[in-house]
Short mmCIF file of C-alpha atoms and ligand atoms in Angstrom, two decimals:
data_model
loop_
_atom_site.label_atom_id
_atom_site.label_comp_id
_atom_site.label_asym_id
_atom_site.label_seq_id
_atom_site.Cartn_x
_atom_site.Cartn_y
_atom_site.Cartn_z
CA MET A 1 77.94 106.41 102.28
CA PHE A 2 75.34 104.07 103.81
CA PRO A 3 72.98 102.18 101.49
CA ILE A 4 70.10 103.28 103.72
CA GLU A 5 67.38 102.01 101.40
CA LYS A 6 68.73 98.46 101.81
CA PHE A 7 68.81 98.78 105.57
CA SER A 8 64.97 99.00 105.99
CA SER A 9 64.46 95.21 105.81
CA ILE A 10 67.29 94.27 108.21
CA ARG A 11 66.54 93.67 111.89
CA THR A 12 68.25 96.26 114.09
CA PRO A 13 70.64 96.63 115.79
CA PHE A 14 73.19 95.27 113.33
CA TYR A 15 76.81 95.84 112.46
CA TYR A 16 77.47 97.00 108.92
CA TYR A 17 80.94 96.57 107.39
CA ASP A 18 81.93 98.73 104.45
CA MET A 19 84.20 96.35 102.45
CA ALA A 20 85.38 98.96 100.05
CA LEU A 21 86.89 100.88 102.91
CA LEU A 22 88.34 97.72 104.44
CA ASP A 23 90.01 96.89 101.08
CA ALA A 24 91.38 100.44 100.77
CA THR A 25 92.77 100.15 104.30
CA LEU A 26 94.35 96.75 103.57
CA GLN A 27 95.96 98.19 100.37
CA GLU A 28 97.32 101.17 102.25
CA ILE A 29 99.04 98.84 104.75
CA GLN A 30 100.40 96.63 101.99
CA LYS A 31 102.22 99.75 100.56
CA TYR A 32 104.50 99.81 103.59
CA LEU A 33 105.23 96.08 104.04
CA LYS A 34 108.76 95.15 103.01
CA PRO A 35 109.68 91.56 102.08
CA ASN A 36 110.82 90.82 105.64
CA TYR A 37 107.74 92.54 107.24
CA HIS A 38 104.77 90.38 108.16
CA MET A 39 101.30 91.56 109.23
CA HIS A 40 99.24 89.35 111.52
CA TYR A 41 95.85 90.96 111.87
CA ALA A 42 94.71 90.88 115.55
CA VAL A 43 91.55 88.78 115.14
CA LYS A 44 90.25 89.82 118.57
CA ALA A 45 89.17 93.11 116.99
CA CYS A 46 86.61 91.49 114.72
CA THR A 47 86.03 87.92 113.47
CA ASN A 48 83.28 88.66 110.95
CA ALA A 49 83.72 86.00 108.27
CA ASP A 50 83.78 88.39 105.31
CA VAL A 51 86.28 90.59 107.12
CA LEU A 52 88.58 87.61 107.78
CA LYS A 53 88.19 86.51 104.14
CA HIS A 54 89.39 89.91 102.85
CA VAL A 55 92.28 89.91 105.32
CA ALA A 56 93.28 86.45 104.08
CA GLN A 57 93.04 87.61 100.48
CA ALA A 58 95.32 90.52 101.28
CA GLY A 59 97.92 87.93 102.29
CA PHE A 60 97.97 88.80 105.97
CA GLY A 61 98.39 86.31 108.74
CA CYS A 62 96.58 86.48 112.09
CA ASP A 63 97.26 87.05 115.71
CA CYS A 64 95.01 84.83 117.83
CA VAL A 65 94.33 84.66 121.59
CA SER A 66 92.13 81.57 121.78
CA GLY A 67 91.45 78.30 120.16
CA GLY A 68 88.19 79.67 118.83
CA GLU A 69 90.08 82.39 117.04
CA ILE A 70 92.53 79.85 115.54
CA GLU A 71 89.52 77.86 114.26
CA ALA A 72 87.91 81.00 112.76
CA CYS A 73 91.16 81.90 110.97
CA LEU A 74 91.75 78.47 109.54
CA ALA A 75 88.15 78.40 108.35
CA ALA A 76 88.66 81.76 106.63
CA GLY A 77 91.65 80.40 104.72
CA ILE A 78 94.54 81.88 106.75
CA LYS A 79 97.55 79.59 106.53
CA ALA A 80 98.45 77.92 109.84
CA GLN A 81 102.08 79.01 109.55
CA ASP A 82 100.94 82.65 109.41
CA ILE A 83 99.08 82.40 112.75
CA VAL A 84 100.63 83.57 115.97
CA PHE A 85 99.02 82.61 119.23
CA ALA A 86 99.34 84.79 122.38
CA GLY A 87 97.64 84.86 125.79
CA VAL A 88 98.66 84.44 129.40
CA GLY A 89 96.36 81.48 129.93
CA LYS A 90 96.32 79.04 127.11
CA SER A 91 94.26 75.87 127.83
CA ASP A 92 95.53 72.44 126.98
CA TRP A 93 93.03 71.95 124.16
CA GLU A 94 94.19 75.28 122.67
CA ILE A 95 97.84 74.35 122.78
CA GLU A 96 97.00 71.03 121.25
CA LEU A 97 95.05 72.72 118.43
CA GLY A 98 98.01 74.99 117.73
CA LEU A 99 100.44 72.08 117.62
CA LYS A 100 98.20 69.97 115.44
CA ALA A 101 97.54 72.80 112.94
CA GLY A 102 101.23 73.72 112.93
CA ILE A 103 100.85 77.41 113.72
CA GLY A 104 103.78 79.79 113.10
CA PHE A 105 104.48 80.88 116.66
CA PHE A 106 103.27 80.39 120.23
CA ASN A 107 103.84 83.77 121.90
CA VAL A 108 104.69 82.38 125.31
CA GLU A 109 104.04 84.45 128.37
CA SER A 110 105.50 82.44 131.28
CA ILE A 111 107.97 79.62 132.22
CA PRO A 112 105.10 77.24 133.37
CA GLU A 113 103.46 77.70 129.97
CA LEU A 114 106.78 76.94 128.20
CA GLU A 115 107.19 73.71 130.13
CA VAL A 116 103.62 72.60 129.36
CA ILE A 117 104.06 73.35 125.62
CA ASN A 118 107.33 71.38 125.57
CA GLU A 119 105.68 68.40 127.27
CA MET A 120 102.71 68.44 124.94
CA ALA A 121 104.93 68.84 121.87
CA LYS A 122 107.05 65.82 123.11
CA GLU A 123 103.94 63.69 123.46
CA ARG A 124 103.01 64.53 119.91
CA ASN A 125 106.46 64.02 118.64
CA THR A 126 106.60 67.55 117.20
CA THR A 127 108.42 70.81 117.77
CA ALA A 128 106.72 73.98 118.93
CA HIS A 129 107.93 77.26 117.56
CA VAL A 130 108.10 79.71 120.39
CA SER A 131 108.52 83.46 120.75
CA PHE A 132 108.65 85.07 124.15
CA ARG A 133 106.38 87.92 125.04
CA ILE A 134 108.60 90.36 126.86
CA ASN A 135 107.13 93.02 129.05
CA PRO A 136 109.24 96.01 127.92
CA ASN A 137 108.03 98.28 130.74
CA VAL A 138 107.10 101.03 128.29
CA GLY A 139 104.15 103.24 129.29
CA ALA A 140 101.67 104.09 126.55
CA HIS A 141 99.47 107.16 126.31
CA THR A 142 96.10 105.52 126.34
CA HIS A 143 93.26 104.39 128.62
CA ALA A 144 94.55 102.52 131.73
CA ASN A 145 92.47 99.46 130.86
CA ILE A 146 94.21 98.98 127.53
CA THR A 147 97.88 99.56 128.43
CA THR A 148 99.78 96.29 128.60
CA GLY A 149 103.47 96.98 128.44
CA LEU A 150 104.11 98.08 132.06
CA ALA A 151 105.91 95.85 134.57
CA GLU A 152 102.75 95.91 136.76
CA ASN A 153 100.55 94.41 134.03
CA LYS A 154 99.95 90.63 133.92
CA PHE A 155 101.39 90.27 130.41
CA GLY A 156 104.69 88.81 129.33
CA ILE A 157 107.96 87.87 130.99
CA ASP A 158 110.08 90.40 132.83
CA MET A 159 112.96 91.72 130.89
CA GLU A 160 115.54 90.78 133.56
CA ASP A 161 114.53 87.09 133.14
CA MET A 162 114.78 87.12 129.40
CA VAL A 163 118.32 85.62 128.93
CA ASP A 164 117.61 82.78 131.42
CA VAL A 165 114.28 81.94 129.84
CA ILE A 166 115.72 81.84 126.29
CA ARG A 167 118.62 79.57 127.51
CA MET A 168 116.07 77.30 129.19
CA ALA A 169 114.06 77.09 125.91
CA GLN A 170 117.17 76.27 123.95
CA GLN A 171 117.81 73.29 126.22
CA MET A 172 114.31 71.92 125.75
CA SER A 173 113.91 69.01 123.40
CA ASN A 174 110.68 70.05 121.65
CA ILE A 175 110.91 73.82 121.61
CA GLN A 176 112.49 75.98 118.88
CA PHE A 177 113.22 79.50 120.01
CA MET A 178 111.94 81.81 117.26
CA GLY A 179 112.08 85.34 118.65
CA LEU A 180 110.68 88.07 120.87
CA HIS A 181 107.17 89.56 121.06
CA PHE A 182 106.04 92.93 122.45
CA HIS A 183 102.79 94.82 122.65
CA ILE A 184 102.60 98.01 124.71
CA GLY A 185 98.92 99.01 124.44
CA SER A 186 96.06 100.02 122.20
CA GLN A 187 94.61 103.14 120.60
CA LEU A 188 98.02 104.87 120.55
CA LEU A 189 98.14 108.02 118.46
CA VAL A 190 101.51 109.27 119.67
CA MET A 191 104.30 107.75 117.59
CA ASP A 192 106.73 108.41 120.41
CA ASP A 193 105.29 105.39 122.14
CA PHE A 194 106.30 103.13 119.29
CA ILE A 195 109.67 104.85 119.07
CA ALA A 196 110.25 104.18 122.84
CA LEU A 197 109.52 100.52 122.15
CA CYS A 198 112.03 100.54 119.31
CA HIS A 199 114.74 101.94 121.62
CA ARG A 200 113.92 99.34 124.21
CA VAL A 201 114.11 96.52 121.65
CA ASN A 202 117.44 97.87 120.35
CA GLU A 203 118.87 97.73 123.92
CA LEU A 204 117.57 94.20 124.41
CA GLN A 205 119.02 93.01 121.18
CA ASP A 206 122.41 94.37 122.07
CA LYS A 207 122.22 92.55 125.40
CA LEU A 208 121.22 89.26 123.79
CA GLU A 209 123.96 89.56 121.14
CA ALA A 210 126.50 90.04 123.87
CA GLU A 211 125.26 86.69 125.34
CA GLY A 212 125.60 85.09 121.91
CA ILE A 213 121.85 84.73 121.42
CA GLN A 214 120.43 85.15 117.91
CA VAL A 215 116.87 86.42 117.47
CA PRO A 216 115.39 85.54 114.08
CA ASN A 217 112.10 87.35 114.57
CA ILE A 218 110.85 90.47 116.32
CA ASN A 219 107.15 90.99 116.80
CA VAL A 220 106.16 94.51 117.88
CA GLY A 221 102.46 93.83 118.41
CA GLY A 222 99.75 96.28 117.41
CA GLY A 223 98.29 99.41 118.97
CA LEU A 224 97.95 102.06 116.27
CA GLY A 225 94.92 104.23 117.07
CA ILE A 226 92.22 105.68 114.89
CA ASP A 227 90.31 108.96 114.74
CA TYR A 228 86.99 108.36 116.63
CA GLN A 229 86.14 112.07 116.44
CA ASP A 230 86.18 112.38 112.68
CA PRO A 231 85.80 109.00 110.91
CA ASP A 232 84.84 110.62 107.63
CA GLY A 233 87.77 113.03 107.67
CA ASN A 234 90.27 110.26 108.57
CA PRO A 235 88.85 106.94 107.40
CA ILE A 236 92.27 105.37 107.00
CA PRO A 237 94.73 105.66 109.93
CA ASN A 238 98.24 107.10 109.52
CA PHE A 239 100.09 103.95 108.56
CA LYS A 240 102.88 106.02 106.94
CA ALA A 241 103.84 107.53 110.27
CA TYR A 242 103.45 104.23 112.03
CA PHE A 243 105.74 102.28 109.69
CA GLU A 244 108.21 105.15 109.45
CA ALA A 245 108.55 105.04 113.25
CA TYR A 246 109.76 101.44 112.97
CA ASN A 247 111.79 101.97 109.77
CA ASP A 248 113.65 104.84 111.26
CA ASN A 249 114.22 103.58 114.82
CA LEU A 250 114.34 99.83 115.00
CA LYS A 251 117.74 98.42 114.25
CA LEU A 252 116.96 95.14 112.54
CA ARG A 253 119.80 92.64 112.06
CA GLU A 254 120.65 91.05 108.79
CA GLY A 255 118.00 88.53 107.79
CA GLN A 256 115.72 89.39 110.70
CA HIS A 257 111.95 89.38 110.24
CA LEU A 258 109.67 92.04 111.66
CA HIS A 259 106.09 91.10 112.61
CA PHE A 260 103.11 93.42 113.40
CA GLU A 261 99.73 92.65 115.01
CA LEU A 262 97.42 95.54 114.13
CA GLY A 263 93.77 95.09 115.00
CA ARG A 264 91.83 98.31 115.48
CA ALA A 265 93.58 100.31 112.78
CA VAL A 266 92.67 97.65 110.22
CA VAL A 267 88.97 97.33 110.90
CA ALA A 268 87.59 100.05 113.17
CA GLN A 269 86.55 102.58 110.58
CA CYS A 270 84.94 100.15 108.19
CA GLY A 271 82.32 99.11 110.80
CA SER A 272 79.27 100.88 112.15
CA LEU A 273 76.56 99.79 114.55
CA ILE A 274 73.21 100.60 113.01
CA SER A 275 70.37 101.08 115.45
CA LYS A 276 66.75 102.34 115.42
CA VAL A 277 65.42 105.15 117.50
CA LEU A 278 62.63 103.79 119.73
CA PHE A 279 61.52 106.90 121.60
CA VAL A 280 62.51 110.47 122.04
CA LYS A 281 61.88 111.34 125.66
CA LYS A 282 61.94 114.96 126.84
CA GLY A 283 62.92 115.18 130.54
CA HIS A 284 63.03 118.42 132.51
CA TYR A 285 66.73 118.81 132.04
CA LYS A 286 67.61 116.48 129.20
CA GLN A 287 66.35 115.08 125.93
CA PHE A 288 66.98 111.39 125.48
CA ALA A 289 67.18 109.50 122.23
CA ILE A 290 66.43 105.88 123.31
CA VAL A 291 67.71 103.53 120.69
CA ASP A 292 67.35 99.75 120.33
CA ALA A 293 71.11 99.11 120.62
CA GLY A 294 72.55 98.92 124.15
CA MET A 295 75.76 98.27 125.96
CA THR A 296 75.25 94.57 125.12
CA ASP A 297 75.79 95.50 121.45
CA LEU A 298 78.61 98.04 121.88
CA ILE A 299 80.17 97.99 125.34
CA ARG A 300 83.13 100.37 124.72
CA PRO A 301 81.41 103.55 126.06
CA ALA A 302 80.33 101.82 129.25
CA LEU A 303 83.62 99.97 129.72
CA TYR A 304 86.24 102.52 128.72
CA ASP A 305 84.31 105.81 128.47
CA ALA A 306 84.94 105.50 124.74
CA TYR A 307 83.45 107.97 122.31
CA HIS A 308 81.63 106.77 119.13
CA LEU A 309 80.26 109.44 116.82
CA VAL A 310 76.46 109.01 116.48
CA GLN A 311 74.91 110.15 113.26
CA ASN A 312 71.23 110.38 112.20
CA ILE A 313 71.46 108.56 108.84
CA THR A 314 67.69 108.65 108.06
CA SER A 315 67.34 112.46 108.06
CA PRO A 316 70.81 114.03 108.04
CA GLU A 317 69.41 117.28 106.76
CA ASN A 318 67.29 117.98 109.94
CA ALA A 319 68.08 120.91 112.18
CA PRO A 320 70.44 119.90 115.02
CA GLU A 321 69.19 119.17 118.53
CA LYS A 322 70.94 117.97 121.68
CA TYR A 323 70.48 114.44 123.09
CA ASP A 324 71.76 111.90 125.50
CA VAL A 325 71.83 108.82 123.34
CA VAL A 326 70.95 105.82 125.55
CA GLY A 327 70.12 102.11 125.24
CA PRO A 328 67.36 99.95 126.70
CA ILE A 329 69.50 97.94 129.20
CA CYS A 330 68.69 98.12 132.91
CA GLU A 331 72.05 99.70 133.89
CA SER A 332 72.69 103.35 134.33
CA SER A 333 75.98 103.00 132.46
CA ASP A 334 73.99 102.09 129.35
CA VAL A 335 74.67 105.55 127.84
CA PHE A 336 76.45 105.98 124.53
CA VAL A 337 77.04 109.69 124.63
CA LYS A 338 75.73 112.69 126.61
CA ASP A 339 74.79 116.14 125.28
CA HIS A 340 75.41 115.05 121.77
CA THR A 341 74.29 117.35 119.00
CA MET A 342 72.91 115.75 115.82
CA PRO A 343 70.15 116.30 113.29
CA ALA A 344 66.81 115.89 115.09
CA VAL A 345 65.66 112.25 115.29
CA LYS A 346 62.21 110.74 115.58
CA ARG A 347 60.89 107.26 116.32
CA GLY A 348 61.97 104.84 113.55
CA ASP A 349 64.97 106.78 112.36
CA LEU A 350 68.27 104.90 111.94
CA VAL A 351 71.39 106.11 113.68
CA ALA A 352 74.93 104.94 113.01
CA PHE A 353 77.50 104.50 115.77
CA ARG A 354 80.66 104.99 113.81
CA SER A 355 84.13 103.53 114.09
CA ALA A 356 82.69 100.38 115.62
CA GLY A 357 84.37 97.75 113.43
CA ALA A 358 86.96 96.97 116.07
CA TYR A 359 86.00 95.56 119.47
CA GLY A 360 82.32 96.13 118.66
CA GLU A 361 80.39 93.09 117.46
CA ILE A 362 82.93 90.73 118.95
CA MET A 363 82.47 92.10 122.47
CA ALA A 364 78.63 91.88 122.31
CA SER A 365 76.84 89.92 125.06
CA GLN A 366 73.42 88.50 125.72
CA TYR A 367 72.81 90.20 129.03
CA ASN A 368 69.12 90.79 129.67
CA CYS A 369 68.53 87.76 127.30
CA ARG A 370 69.06 89.99 124.34
CA ARG A 371 69.74 88.68 120.80
CA LEU A 372 73.24 89.13 119.55
CA PRO A 373 73.54 91.78 116.79
CA GLN A 374 74.11 90.42 113.32
CA GLY A 375 77.16 91.39 111.30
CA ILE A 376 76.44 92.25 107.65
CA SER A 377 79.07 93.20 105.09
CA SER A 378 78.37 95.51 102.20
CA GLU A 379 78.97 92.62 99.80
CA LYS A 380 76.03 90.66 101.30
CA LEU A 381 73.48 93.43 100.66
N1 LLP B 401 98.63 92.11 120.02
C1 LLP B 401 98.40 91.84 121.30
C2 LLP B 401 99.25 90.98 122.06
C3 LLP B 401 97.25 92.49 121.95
O1 LLP B 401 97.02 92.25 123.18
C4 LLP B 401 96.43 93.34 121.15
C5 LLP B 401 95.26 94.00 121.75
C6 LLP B 401 96.77 93.54 119.84
C7 LLP B 401 97.86 92.92 119.26
C8 LLP B 401 95.91 94.43 118.94
O2 LLP B 401 95.93 95.78 119.36
P1 LLP B 401 95.32 96.92 118.41
O3 LLP B 401 96.14 97.03 117.20
O4 LLP B 401 93.88 96.55 118.11
O5 LLP B 401 95.38 98.10 119.32
N2 LLP B 401 88.83 95.99 123.80
C9 LLP B 401 89.71 97.17 123.82
C10 LLP B 401 91.05 96.87 123.19
C11 LLP B 401 91.84 95.73 123.77
C12 LLP B 401 93.08 95.45 123.07
C13 LLP B 401 93.71 94.20 123.63
N3 LLP B 401 94.90 93.79 122.92
C14 LLP B 401 89.01 98.30 123.12
O6 LLP B 401 87.82 98.18 122.79
O7 LLP B 401 89.54 99.42 123.01
#
């Protein structure tokens, strides 16, 4: 699956994006989108320009969390009205950018933010389209660092305040209330979590209706997980189950639009971090494969204890051996995987860290004055 002969001239480490797999994934999602369903790809997962271009060609909008992301989306040809903008701390320049571009929705997370957006829209003689991010207090079965929908998290507005906040918005001169936004967490593989969200949204809608409040748009965020253990067995996530969970459980009202913000499920499997083996070091207790990629290139294992399958792509036919695969950074957490069995590697071999298309390249840093990894799509080779 990797065009390994073309890799020899590329400086490692680098991210490789398989655009055929990305396109197949986008097509699979399109199968389940009804006319009133809208997909806003969560750009925070990966902003590689070719990836964004294909997402735009598929007709998807984007979910952004910074001015930089909005700029990247506009440059990639995403229409401003298909952009939604979330985040608990939007800076003035970012709000201004959103107003000027005419983005679809500001997903507002607090009353002070609402007031500032109203003021800034008034100064510019325009109207801001606003959805409220509601904290639904739904627990999700995932890593503690990536759950977001609990009352104790910093995200969103508490449910009990929802009616008052909507009424406040409806009184404001330069705000148009557009709907409700939710996101309960990431890397969710249990559909029950999404179903629990549906039930919560249904309750909230009943409550709002009783108050005479109409909600034109519901945005359920993202969160669908992928198979990190077996990327070749499951290259495309289970979108059928995901959309069925919403189709079967969410009670949409007549004319209501449903929005999604999937990130990881769209791009994770199409991306791999390609790295070169520098040394094989045999210790007394362990054998280390020291590679030229480090936690600066792929921080997920160090930050979340995340697992990425490592494959020897130069000599996949070699007899297996056991390694701790580690990077060159001066931190003891710079370990990708321990006691990992893979075909024996030697200096100069290439290894692939799989399922790294989401939250990989975009989270890279320059700690230790390292160069950022390049991102290369299969169409550029
Ligand atoms: N919408 C909102 C409001 C979000 O906060 C997120 C992710 C998404 C959508 C997209 O979620 P996804 O479909 O990708 O699960 N860096 C972490 C993941 C952080 C996710 C943050 N929010 C990781 O590497 O696992």
